[in-house]
Amino acid sequence: MESGNSSQLNQLMARAAQKKRGKPHSPTRLIVGSFLGVILGGTLLLLLPFSTPEGISVLDALFTATSATCVTGLVVRDTYQGFTGFGQGVIICLIQIGGLGLVTLASFFALALRRRASFHSMKLASESINTSDVAEARKLLFVVMKLAALFEGVGAVLLAPVFVPEYGPQGICISVFLAISAFCNAGFDVLGRGGAYASLTNYASNWYVQGVIMFLIIAGGLGFLVWHDLSQWHRTKHLTLHTKVVLFCTGILIVGGTLSFAFLEWYNPVTLGGMGAGDKLVNSLFQSVSARTAGFNTVDLAGMSTITKCMMCILMFIGAAPGGTGGGIKVTTFSVLLVTVASVATGREDAVIFRRKIDKKTVYRALSIAVLSLFAVILATLFVFFNTGANCGPLDSLFESVSAFATVGLSVGATANMEPLAKAITMITMFVGRVGPVSLAISLAAPRKEGRFDVLPEGKISVG
């Protein structure tokens, strides 16, 4: 009954809005446009003379702003050594805006200031936070902001006991920066004091730091809809199909990635070979978690074996969950594709997950996302390979392109050697990966009926 009332309310609000203003602009186009606006604004701020110690080119400023807004983490200069405190502040603000979305933030503050929100504004907000229920978007906006503040605040407090004794008062800024970057799955860090592009390699034996960062990465990657559903479990004693799929697939990928990385790199002297057994397992777990769109590393990724790089590409391409701060094609898309293949192989007419039938439109959307994503990665790989230094082979080009598209930020060293055309293509790849290939195609095409969820009588699931 509540679902029916909510649907009727949405329809009444839509009709009232159309009568009042006529046909509004596509929410998808406005969201894509908001990301472009933030990137351009961030580029202008990074070009200011007091943002960098020795100046920065327009291309590098644009690349950094794109990487930060798209919460990727690929960098052409070390964040600590290449930017002043002001520049680092700009970068972390871009990460926060990009992770939560400008539309989400603007809608929240408008509601917090008790401004009256139109139906079109709430429709835009619901699209931004990946829900089709416009009537519930107001409540979810506050949930998103509360969760972000909670996780980032707790993360900063937990990291402070490590970085404040080591760096003094600057340790507070480092803790806050890392907490925001980890929760937003961005991969940026300001730990370049121990060497450029160090990331967390100096903390490969610090299980506590790795544990906090992994907690923040997973928290951001699960998605706000999952956290909202989990918070209601004590009252409903029920989890949605979407939440079940996300939790199950996330667990499988983390465990599988950990075991695979440990098995493949256990004796590699460049990565895990010189560590004790405990450090090997913890670092393998960290790289498995980080590969699914976070971008932090505790080992030299360039020294990984060929098969390990391939395995990492698969994890990066799958990514995190819809409605969160991570990228990739999303675990739900991957799950829908797997069960569809299984259904075809076993002669079933419908794809089924947890005894719930998946609507064919959802399957078509998942297939579209996967195909368009593969096309984007292959095209980007070709451009990167032919426009980067001679030391960048085909696999390294693929690794960098998947990392860019999935907004991961892990690098095997190719980004620093990219020529201007390769940087431009990588920026486009990061942008396409952040807004989603299907969403970008929709924003460039003729308007259509919007809907993030495909609903069946048995359940619902989002694929991106």
Short mmCIF file of C-alpha atoms in Angstrom, two decimals:
data_model
loop_
_atom_site.label_atom_id
_atom_site.label_comp_id
_atom_site.label_asym_id
_atom_site.label_seq_id
_atom_site.Cartn_x
_atom_site.Cartn_y
_atom_site.Cartn_z
CA MET A 1 0.00 0.00 0.00
CA GLU A 2 2.83 2.39 0.87
CA SER A 3 4.52 1.65 -2.46
CA GLY A 4 1.30 2.39 -4.34
CA ASN A 5 0.77 5.68 -2.51
CA SER A 6 4.37 6.68 -3.23
CA SER A 7 3.92 5.92 -6.94
CA GLN A 8 0.68 7.93 -7.10
CA LEU A 9 2.38 10.84 -5.33
CA ASN A 10 5.23 10.79 -7.84
CA GLN A 11 2.78 10.88 -10.74
CA LEU A 12 0.75 13.75 -9.25
CA MET A 13 3.92 15.76 -8.59
CA ALA A 14 5.14 15.13 -12.13
CA ARG A 15 1.87 16.30 -13.68
CA ALA A 16 1.79 19.41 -11.52
CA ALA A 17 5.37 20.26 -12.42
CA GLN A 18 4.74 19.82 -16.15
CA LYS A 19 1.65 22.01 -16.07
CA LYS A 20 3.54 24.72 -14.23
CA ARG A 21 6.78 24.84 -16.20
CA GLY A 22 6.45 22.69 -19.25
CA LYS A 23 8.94 19.95 -20.09
CA PRO A 24 12.13 20.20 -17.98
CA HIS A 25 15.67 19.43 -19.05
CA SER A 26 16.87 15.86 -18.67
CA PRO A 27 18.25 15.22 -15.16
CA THR A 28 20.98 13.09 -16.71
CA ARG A 29 22.15 16.00 -18.86
CA LEU A 30 22.18 18.35 -15.89
CA ILE A 31 24.20 15.89 -13.81
CA VAL A 32 26.73 15.41 -16.61
CA GLY A 33 26.89 19.19 -17.03
CA SER A 34 27.46 19.70 -13.31
CA PHE A 35 30.53 17.44 -13.42
CA LEU A 36 31.90 19.41 -16.37
CA GLY A 37 31.31 22.67 -14.52
CA VAL A 38 33.13 21.46 -11.41
CA ILE A 39 36.08 20.23 -13.49
CA LEU A 40 36.43 23.56 -15.29
CA GLY A 41 36.12 25.50 -12.03
CA GLY A 42 38.73 23.30 -10.37
CA THR A 43 41.08 23.76 -13.33
CA LEU A 44 40.91 27.54 -13.01
CA LEU A 45 41.65 27.35 -9.28
CA LEU A 46 44.64 25.05 -9.81
CA LEU A 47 46.03 27.47 -12.40
CA LEU A 48 46.25 30.23 -9.79
CA PRO A 49 49.89 31.06 -8.97
CA PHE A 50 49.52 30.17 -5.29
CA SER A 51 48.12 26.68 -6.04
CA THR A 52 51.50 25.26 -7.06
CA PRO A 53 55.11 25.97 -6.02
CA GLU A 54 56.39 26.42 -9.58
CA GLY A 55 53.31 26.79 -11.77
CA ILE A 56 51.43 24.21 -13.78
CA SER A 57 50.38 23.82 -17.42
CA VAL A 58 46.74 24.10 -18.43
CA LEU A 59 46.71 20.46 -19.53
CA ASP A 60 48.12 19.18 -16.24
CA ALA A 61 45.75 21.37 -14.23
CA LEU A 62 42.81 20.08 -16.26
CA PHE A 63 44.05 16.49 -15.85
CA THR A 64 44.35 16.87 -12.07
CA ALA A 65 40.94 18.52 -11.75
CA THR A 66 39.35 15.78 -13.87
CA SER A 67 41.01 13.01 -11.87
CA ALA A 68 39.94 14.58 -8.55
CA THR A 69 36.34 15.33 -9.61
CA CYS A 70 35.95 11.88 -11.13
CA VAL A 71 37.48 10.45 -7.90
CA THR A 72 40.04 8.53 -9.92
CA GLY A 73 43.48 9.21 -8.45
CA LEU A 74 45.69 9.14 -11.54
CA VAL A 75 48.16 12.00 -11.21
CA VAL A 76 50.75 13.68 -13.41
CA ARG A 77 52.49 15.26 -10.42
CA ASP A 78 52.72 14.25 -6.77
CA THR A 79 49.89 15.87 -4.78
CA TYR A 80 52.14 16.90 -1.87
CA GLN A 81 55.26 17.96 -3.77
CA GLY A 82 53.48 19.46 -6.77
CA PHE A 83 50.82 21.55 -4.99
CA THR A 84 50.73 24.06 -2.15
CA GLY A 85 48.39 23.80 0.81
CA PHE A 86 45.84 25.82 -1.14
CA GLY A 87 46.15 23.55 -4.16
CA GLN A 88 45.76 20.47 -1.97
CA GLY A 89 42.66 22.08 -0.45
CA VAL A 90 41.21 22.58 -3.93
CA ILE A 91 41.90 18.94 -4.80
CA ILE A 92 40.22 17.56 -1.66
CA CYS A 93 37.18 19.81 -2.26
CA LEU A 94 36.93 18.49 -5.83
CA ILE A 95 37.14 14.94 -4.47
CA GLN A 96 34.34 15.60 -1.98
CA ILE A 97 32.12 17.24 -4.60
CA GLY A 98 32.89 14.56 -7.16
CA GLY A 99 32.36 11.71 -4.72
CA LEU A 100 28.94 12.85 -3.53
CA GLY A 101 27.94 14.76 -6.65
CA LEU A 102 27.33 18.49 -7.03
CA VAL A 103 23.60 17.94 -7.51
CA THR A 104 23.41 15.92 -4.28
CA LEU A 105 25.24 18.60 -2.32
CA ALA A 106 23.25 21.48 -3.82
CA SER A 107 19.93 19.71 -3.21
CA PHE A 108 20.86 18.90 0.38
CA PHE A 109 21.86 22.45 1.29
CA ALA A 110 18.74 23.82 -0.38
CA LEU A 111 16.60 21.53 1.77
CA ALA A 112 18.70 22.20 4.87
CA LEU A 113 18.02 25.92 4.43
CA ARG A 114 14.31 25.05 4.26
CA ARG A 115 13.93 26.20 0.69
CA ARG A 116 10.95 24.82 -1.16
CA ALA A 117 12.04 22.14 -3.63
CA SER A 118 10.18 21.71 -6.91
CA PHE A 119 9.38 18.30 -8.36
CA HIS A 120 12.05 18.77 -11.03
CA SER A 121 14.64 19.55 -8.35
CA MET A 122 13.74 16.42 -6.42
CA LYS A 123 13.72 14.37 -9.62
CA LEU A 124 17.23 15.62 -10.32
CA ALA A 125 18.28 14.77 -6.77
CA SER A 126 16.80 11.28 -6.98
CA GLU A 127 18.72 10.66 -10.22
CA SER A 128 21.91 11.86 -8.57
CA ILE A 129 21.60 9.47 -5.60
CA ASN A 130 20.51 6.59 -7.83
CA THR A 131 16.92 6.06 -6.73
CA SER A 132 13.72 6.18 -8.74
CA ASP A 133 11.52 7.15 -5.80
CA VAL A 134 11.19 10.93 -5.97
CA ALA A 135 9.03 11.03 -2.85
CA GLU A 136 11.81 9.33 -0.84
CA ALA A 137 14.65 11.39 -2.33
CA ARG A 138 14.39 14.07 0.37
CA LYS A 139 14.98 11.55 3.15
CA LEU A 140 17.77 9.81 1.24
CA LEU A 141 19.59 13.10 0.68
CA PHE A 142 19.93 13.56 4.42
CA VAL A 143 20.97 9.91 4.78
CA VAL A 144 23.73 10.40 2.20
CA MET A 145 25.13 13.49 3.92
CA LYS A 146 24.94 11.98 7.40
CA LEU A 147 26.69 8.80 6.31
CA ALA A 148 29.43 10.71 4.48
CA ALA A 149 30.06 12.96 7.49
CA LEU A 150 30.01 9.99 9.87
CA PHE A 151 32.41 7.75 7.94
CA GLU A 152 34.82 10.53 7.01
CA GLY A 153 34.80 11.93 10.56
CA VAL A 154 35.38 8.54 12.16
CA GLY A 155 38.09 7.76 9.61
CA ALA A 156 39.96 10.99 10.33
CA VAL A 157 39.77 10.38 14.10
CA LEU A 158 41.07 6.82 13.71
CA LEU A 159 43.97 7.90 11.49
CA ALA A 160 45.03 10.85 13.67
CA PRO A 161 46.82 8.74 16.36
CA VAL A 162 49.20 7.53 13.64
CA PHE A 163 49.85 10.68 11.64
CA VAL A 164 49.77 13.37 14.36
CA PRO A 165 52.68 11.86 16.36
CA GLU A 166 54.59 11.41 13.10
CA TYR A 167 53.92 14.77 11.43
CA GLY A 168 52.74 17.01 14.28
CA PRO A 169 49.80 19.37 13.62
CA GLN A 170 50.03 18.61 9.89
CA GLY A 171 49.02 15.06 10.77
CA ILE A 172 45.47 16.32 11.37
CA CYS A 173 45.27 17.62 7.79
CA ILE A 174 46.78 14.39 6.49
CA SER A 175 44.23 12.31 8.42
CA VAL A 176 41.29 14.38 7.13
CA PHE A 177 42.62 14.32 3.56
CA LEU A 178 43.12 10.54 3.57
CA ALA A 179 39.73 9.89 5.20
CA ILE A 180 37.86 11.89 2.56
CA SER A 181 39.94 10.46 -0.28
CA ALA A 182 39.46 6.87 0.93
CA PHE A 183 35.71 7.16 1.54
CA CYS A 184 35.23 8.79 -1.86
CA ASN A 185 37.39 6.03 -3.39
CA ALA A 186 39.66 8.68 -4.89
CA GLY A 187 43.16 7.38 -4.16
CA PHE A 188 44.80 10.81 -3.74
CA ASP A 189 47.23 11.20 -0.85
CA VAL A 190 49.55 13.83 0.62
CA LEU A 191 52.23 11.42 1.82
CA GLY A 192 54.84 12.52 -0.70
CA ARG A 193 57.15 13.67 2.09
CA GLY A 194 58.77 10.24 1.97
CA GLY A 195 59.11 10.29 -1.82
CA ALA A 196 56.98 11.24 -4.81
CA TYR A 197 54.05 8.97 -5.65
CA ALA A 198 54.66 6.97 -2.45
CA SER A 199 50.97 6.38 -1.66
CA LEU A 200 50.86 3.98 1.33
CA THR A 201 54.02 2.02 0.49
CA ASN A 202 55.69 3.31 3.69
CA TYR A 203 52.85 1.73 5.69
CA ALA A 204 53.03 -1.75 4.18
CA SER A 205 53.70 -3.18 7.66
CA ASN A 206 51.13 -1.01 9.44
CA TRP A 207 48.00 -3.14 9.63
CA TYR A 208 46.10 -0.47 11.54
CA VAL A 209 46.42 2.20 8.83
CA GLN A 210 45.59 -0.31 6.13
CA GLY A 211 42.58 -1.53 8.10
CA VAL A 212 41.13 1.97 8.52
CA ILE A 213 41.66 2.82 4.85
CA MET A 214 40.06 -0.48 3.77
CA PHE A 215 37.06 0.19 6.02
CA LEU A 216 36.55 3.61 4.43
CA ILE A 217 36.99 2.25 0.89
CA ILE A 218 34.41 -0.49 1.42
CA ALA A 219 32.02 1.90 3.18
CA GLY A 220 32.04 4.29 0.23
CA GLY A 221 31.98 1.54 -2.37
CA LEU A 222 28.92 -0.29 -1.02
CA GLY A 223 26.63 2.62 -1.88
CA PHE A 224 24.30 4.75 0.20
CA LEU A 225 21.23 2.71 -0.73
CA VAL A 226 22.83 -0.38 0.79
CA TRP A 227 23.70 1.44 4.01
CA HIS A 228 20.19 2.88 4.22
CA ASP A 229 18.74 -0.60 3.76
CA LEU A 230 21.05 -2.05 6.41
CA SER A 231 20.07 0.71 8.85
CA GLN A 232 16.43 -0.31 8.45
CA TRP A 233 17.03 -4.02 8.97
CA HIS A 234 16.35 -3.94 12.71
CA ARG A 235 12.85 -2.70 11.92
CA THR A 236 12.03 -4.52 8.66
CA LYS A 237 14.06 -7.74 9.17
CA HIS A 238 14.35 -7.73 5.39
CA LEU A 239 17.01 -6.76 2.87
CA THR A 240 16.27 -5.73 -0.70
CA LEU A 241 17.49 -7.78 -3.64
CA HIS A 242 19.87 -4.96 -4.53
CA THR A 243 21.52 -5.06 -1.09
CA LYS A 244 21.81 -8.86 -1.09
CA VAL A 245 23.51 -8.88 -4.50
CA VAL A 246 25.91 -6.07 -3.57
CA LEU A 247 26.97 -7.65 -0.27
CA PHE A 248 27.34 -11.15 -1.71
CA CYS A 249 29.28 -10.11 -4.80
CA THR A 250 31.47 -7.68 -2.85
CA GLY A 251 32.45 -10.39 -0.40
CA ILE A 252 33.25 -12.88 -3.16
CA LEU A 253 35.38 -10.37 -5.07
CA ILE A 254 37.33 -9.25 -2.00
CA VAL A 255 38.12 -12.81 -0.89
CA GLY A 256 38.85 -13.99 -4.43
CA GLY A 257 41.07 -10.99 -5.14
CA THR A 258 42.99 -11.47 -1.89
CA LEU A 259 43.71 -15.14 -2.50
CA SER A 260 44.63 -14.52 -6.13
CA PHE A 261 47.03 -11.65 -5.34
CA ALA A 262 48.68 -13.61 -2.53
CA PHE A 263 49.07 -16.73 -4.68
CA LEU A 264 50.48 -14.86 -7.68
CA GLU A 265 52.80 -12.46 -5.80
CA TRP A 266 53.82 -14.49 -2.72
CA TYR A 267 57.42 -14.97 -3.87
CA ASN A 268 57.79 -11.85 -6.02
CA PRO A 269 60.69 -9.89 -4.46
CA VAL A 270 59.41 -6.58 -5.86
CA THR A 271 55.98 -6.85 -4.20
CA LEU A 272 55.28 -9.38 -1.41
CA GLY A 273 58.44 -11.49 -1.50
CA GLY A 274 60.33 -9.71 1.27
CA MET A 275 57.42 -9.61 3.75
CA GLY A 276 56.40 -11.97 6.51
CA ALA A 277 53.36 -14.21 6.05
CA GLY A 278 51.07 -11.86 8.00
CA ASP A 279 52.13 -8.79 6.01
CA LYS A 280 51.70 -10.72 2.77
CA LEU A 281 48.10 -11.59 3.58
CA VAL A 282 47.17 -8.11 4.82
CA ASN A 283 48.76 -6.40 1.81
CA SER A 284 47.03 -8.84 -0.54
CA LEU A 285 43.73 -8.00 1.13
CA PHE A 286 44.47 -4.29 0.84
CA GLN A 287 45.27 -4.48 -2.87
CA SER A 288 42.14 -6.54 -3.48
CA VAL A 289 39.98 -3.91 -1.76
CA SER A 290 41.81 -0.97 -3.32
CA ALA A 291 41.63 -2.41 -6.84
CA ARG A 292 37.86 -2.06 -6.74
CA THR A 293 38.07 1.71 -7.44
CA ALA A 294 40.10 3.16 -4.53
CA GLY A 295 43.57 3.63 -6.02
CA PHE A 296 45.83 3.34 -2.95
CA ASN A 297 48.77 0.93 -3.07
CA THR A 298 51.17 -0.50 -0.50
CA VAL A 299 53.44 -2.30 -2.98
CA ASP A 300 55.16 -1.40 -6.24
CA LEU A 301 52.46 -2.17 -8.79
CA ALA A 302 54.85 -1.81 -11.73
CA GLY A 303 56.69 -4.88 -10.41
CA MET A 304 53.64 -7.14 -10.46
CA SER A 305 53.69 -10.18 -12.72
CA THR A 306 51.82 -10.14 -16.03
CA ILE A 307 49.03 -12.43 -14.81
CA THR A 308 48.55 -10.33 -11.64
CA LYS A 309 48.09 -7.18 -13.73
CA CYS A 310 45.44 -9.00 -15.76
CA MET A 311 43.66 -10.10 -12.59
CA MET A 312 43.76 -6.54 -11.23
CA CYS A 313 42.29 -5.25 -14.50
CA ILE A 314 39.30 -7.57 -14.01
CA LEU A 315 38.73 -6.36 -10.44
CA MET A 316 39.03 -2.72 -11.49
CA PHE A 317 36.67 -3.16 -14.43
CA ILE A 318 33.96 -4.71 -12.22
CA GLY A 319 34.29 -1.97 -9.63
CA ALA A 320 32.01 -1.13 -6.71
CA ALA A 321 28.24 -0.79 -6.19
CA PRO A 322 25.76 1.66 -7.74
CA GLY A 323 24.84 4.72 -5.73
CA GLY A 324 28.23 4.88 -4.01
CA THR A 325 31.51 6.68 -4.56
CA GLY A 326 33.18 3.90 -6.56
CA GLY A 327 33.35 3.29 -10.29
CA GLY A 328 33.57 0.38 -12.72
CA ILE A 329 30.66 -1.29 -14.46
CA LYS A 330 29.34 -2.09 -10.94
CA VAL A 331 28.99 -5.40 -9.14
CA THR A 332 25.27 -5.56 -9.90
CA THR A 333 25.90 -5.26 -13.64
CA PHE A 334 28.48 -8.03 -13.41
CA SER A 335 26.08 -10.21 -11.42
CA VAL A 336 23.23 -9.71 -13.90
CA LEU A 337 25.51 -10.66 -16.77
CA LEU A 338 26.70 -13.81 -14.99
CA VAL A 339 23.22 -15.06 -14.14
CA THR A 340 22.05 -14.24 -17.68
CA VAL A 341 24.82 -16.39 -19.14
CA ALA A 342 24.00 -19.13 -16.63
CA SER A 343 20.31 -18.96 -17.58
CA VAL A 344 21.09 -19.29 -21.27
CA ALA A 345 23.49 -22.18 -20.61
CA THR A 346 20.89 -24.05 -18.55
CA GLY A 347 18.00 -23.37 -20.92
CA ARG A 348 16.11 -20.97 -18.65
CA GLU A 349 14.05 -18.20 -20.17
CA ASP A 350 14.67 -15.66 -17.39
CA ALA A 351 17.70 -14.55 -15.40
CA VAL A 352 17.25 -15.28 -11.70
CA ILE A 353 19.15 -13.95 -8.66
CA PHE A 354 18.30 -15.18 -5.16
CA ARG A 355 15.07 -16.68 -6.52
CA ARG A 356 14.04 -13.32 -7.97
CA LYS A 357 13.39 -12.85 -11.66
CA ILE A 358 15.34 -10.02 -13.32
CA ASP A 359 13.43 -7.92 -15.82
CA LYS A 360 14.70 -8.12 -19.39
CA LYS A 361 15.17 -4.35 -19.56
CA THR A 362 17.62 -4.62 -16.69
CA VAL A 363 19.50 -7.33 -18.57
CA TYR A 364 19.61 -5.16 -21.70
CA ARG A 365 20.93 -2.22 -19.70
CA ALA A 366 23.61 -4.37 -18.08
CA LEU A 367 24.67 -5.68 -21.46
CA SER A 368 24.77 -2.14 -22.87
CA ILE A 369 26.92 -0.93 -19.99
CA ALA A 370 29.38 -3.81 -20.40
CA VAL A 371 29.70 -3.45 -24.18
CA LEU A 372 30.07 0.34 -24.14
CA SER A 373 32.57 0.08 -21.30
CA LEU A 374 34.67 -2.48 -23.14
CA PHE A 375 34.61 -0.30 -26.25
CA ALA A 376 35.75 2.74 -24.23
CA VAL A 377 38.59 0.81 -22.58
CA ILE A 378 39.83 -0.72 -25.85
CA LEU A 379 39.79 2.64 -27.61
CA ALA A 380 41.58 4.34 -24.72
CA THR A 381 44.18 1.56 -24.59
CA LEU A 382 45.08 2.07 -28.24
CA PHE A 383 45.54 5.82 -27.79
CA VAL A 384 47.60 5.39 -24.60
CA PHE A 385 49.82 2.72 -26.16
CA PHE A 386 50.70 4.82 -29.22
CA ASN A 387 51.08 8.09 -27.29
CA THR A 388 53.16 7.09 -24.26
CA GLY A 389 56.84 6.36 -23.73
CA ALA A 390 58.51 3.33 -25.25
CA ASN A 391 58.55 1.56 -21.87
CA CYS A 392 54.76 1.37 -21.81
CA GLY A 393 53.70 -1.96 -23.32
CA PRO A 394 50.23 -3.12 -24.36
CA LEU A 395 49.39 -4.59 -20.93
CA ASP A 396 50.51 -1.47 -19.07
CA SER A 397 48.43 0.64 -21.46
CA LEU A 398 45.42 -1.57 -20.78
CA PHE A 399 46.02 -1.39 -17.02
CA GLU A 400 46.16 2.41 -17.09
CA SER A 401 43.06 2.68 -19.30
CA VAL A 402 40.99 0.33 -17.14
CA SER A 403 42.15 2.23 -14.07
CA ALA A 404 41.03 5.50 -15.66
CA PHE A 405 37.66 4.20 -16.85
CA ALA A 406 36.85 2.46 -13.57
CA THR A 407 37.97 5.62 -11.68
CA VAL A 408 40.45 3.52 -9.69
CA GLY A 409 43.67 5.49 -9.92
CA LEU A 410 46.14 2.61 -9.61
CA SER A 411 49.07 3.10 -11.95
CA VAL A 412 52.03 1.09 -13.19
CA GLY A 413 53.88 4.28 -14.12
CA ALA A 414 52.44 5.00 -17.56
CA THR A 415 50.49 8.15 -16.61
CA ALA A 416 53.63 10.12 -15.76
CA ASN A 417 55.05 9.40 -19.27
CA MET A 418 51.92 10.17 -21.29
CA GLU A 419 52.08 12.56 -24.22
CA PRO A 420 49.42 15.32 -24.47
CA LEU A 421 47.05 13.28 -26.66
CA ALA A 422 47.21 10.30 -24.27
CA LYS A 423 46.46 12.61 -21.34
CA ALA A 424 43.48 14.08 -23.17
CA ILE A 425 42.08 10.63 -23.98
CA THR A 426 42.65 9.51 -20.39
CA MET A 427 40.73 12.53 -19.13
CA ILE A 428 37.81 11.68 -21.39
CA THR A 429 37.99 8.06 -20.22
CA MET A 430 37.86 9.12 -16.57
CA PHE A 431 34.87 11.38 -17.25
CA VAL A 432 32.99 8.68 -19.17
CA GLY A 433 33.71 6.19 -16.39
CA ARG A 434 32.49 8.55 -13.66
CA VAL A 435 29.18 9.59 -15.25
CA GLY A 436 28.65 6.16 -16.82
CA PRO A 437 28.75 5.30 -20.54
CA VAL A 438 24.99 4.77 -20.77
CA SER A 439 24.21 7.97 -18.87
CA LEU A 440 26.57 9.92 -21.08
CA ALA A 441 24.98 8.44 -24.21
CA ILE A 442 21.53 9.35 -22.88
CA SER A 443 22.63 12.91 -22.14
CA LEU A 444 23.82 13.33 -25.74
CA ALA A 445 20.76 11.65 -27.26
CA ALA A 446 17.13 12.68 -27.50
CA PRO A 447 15.21 12.86 -24.20
CA ARG A 448 13.64 9.66 -22.96
CA LYS A 449 11.70 8.44 -19.97
CA GLU A 450 14.02 8.42 -16.98
CA GLY A 451 14.34 5.47 -14.56
CA ARG A 452 17.32 4.23 -12.61
CA PHE A 453 15.60 1.09 -11.37
CA ASP A 454 13.81 -1.59 -13.33
CA VAL A 455 11.10 -2.91 -11.04
CA LEU A 456 9.57 -6.37 -10.98
CA PRO A 457 6.88 -7.72 -8.70
CA GLU A 458 9.55 -9.92 -7.09
CA GLY A 459 12.27 -7.31 -6.52
CA LYS A 460 14.41 -4.52 -7.94
CA ILE A 461 18.06 -4.00 -8.71
CA SER A 462 20.17 -1.18 -10.10
CA VAL A 463 22.93 -1.84 -12.63
CA GLY A 464 24.52 1.59 -12.86
#
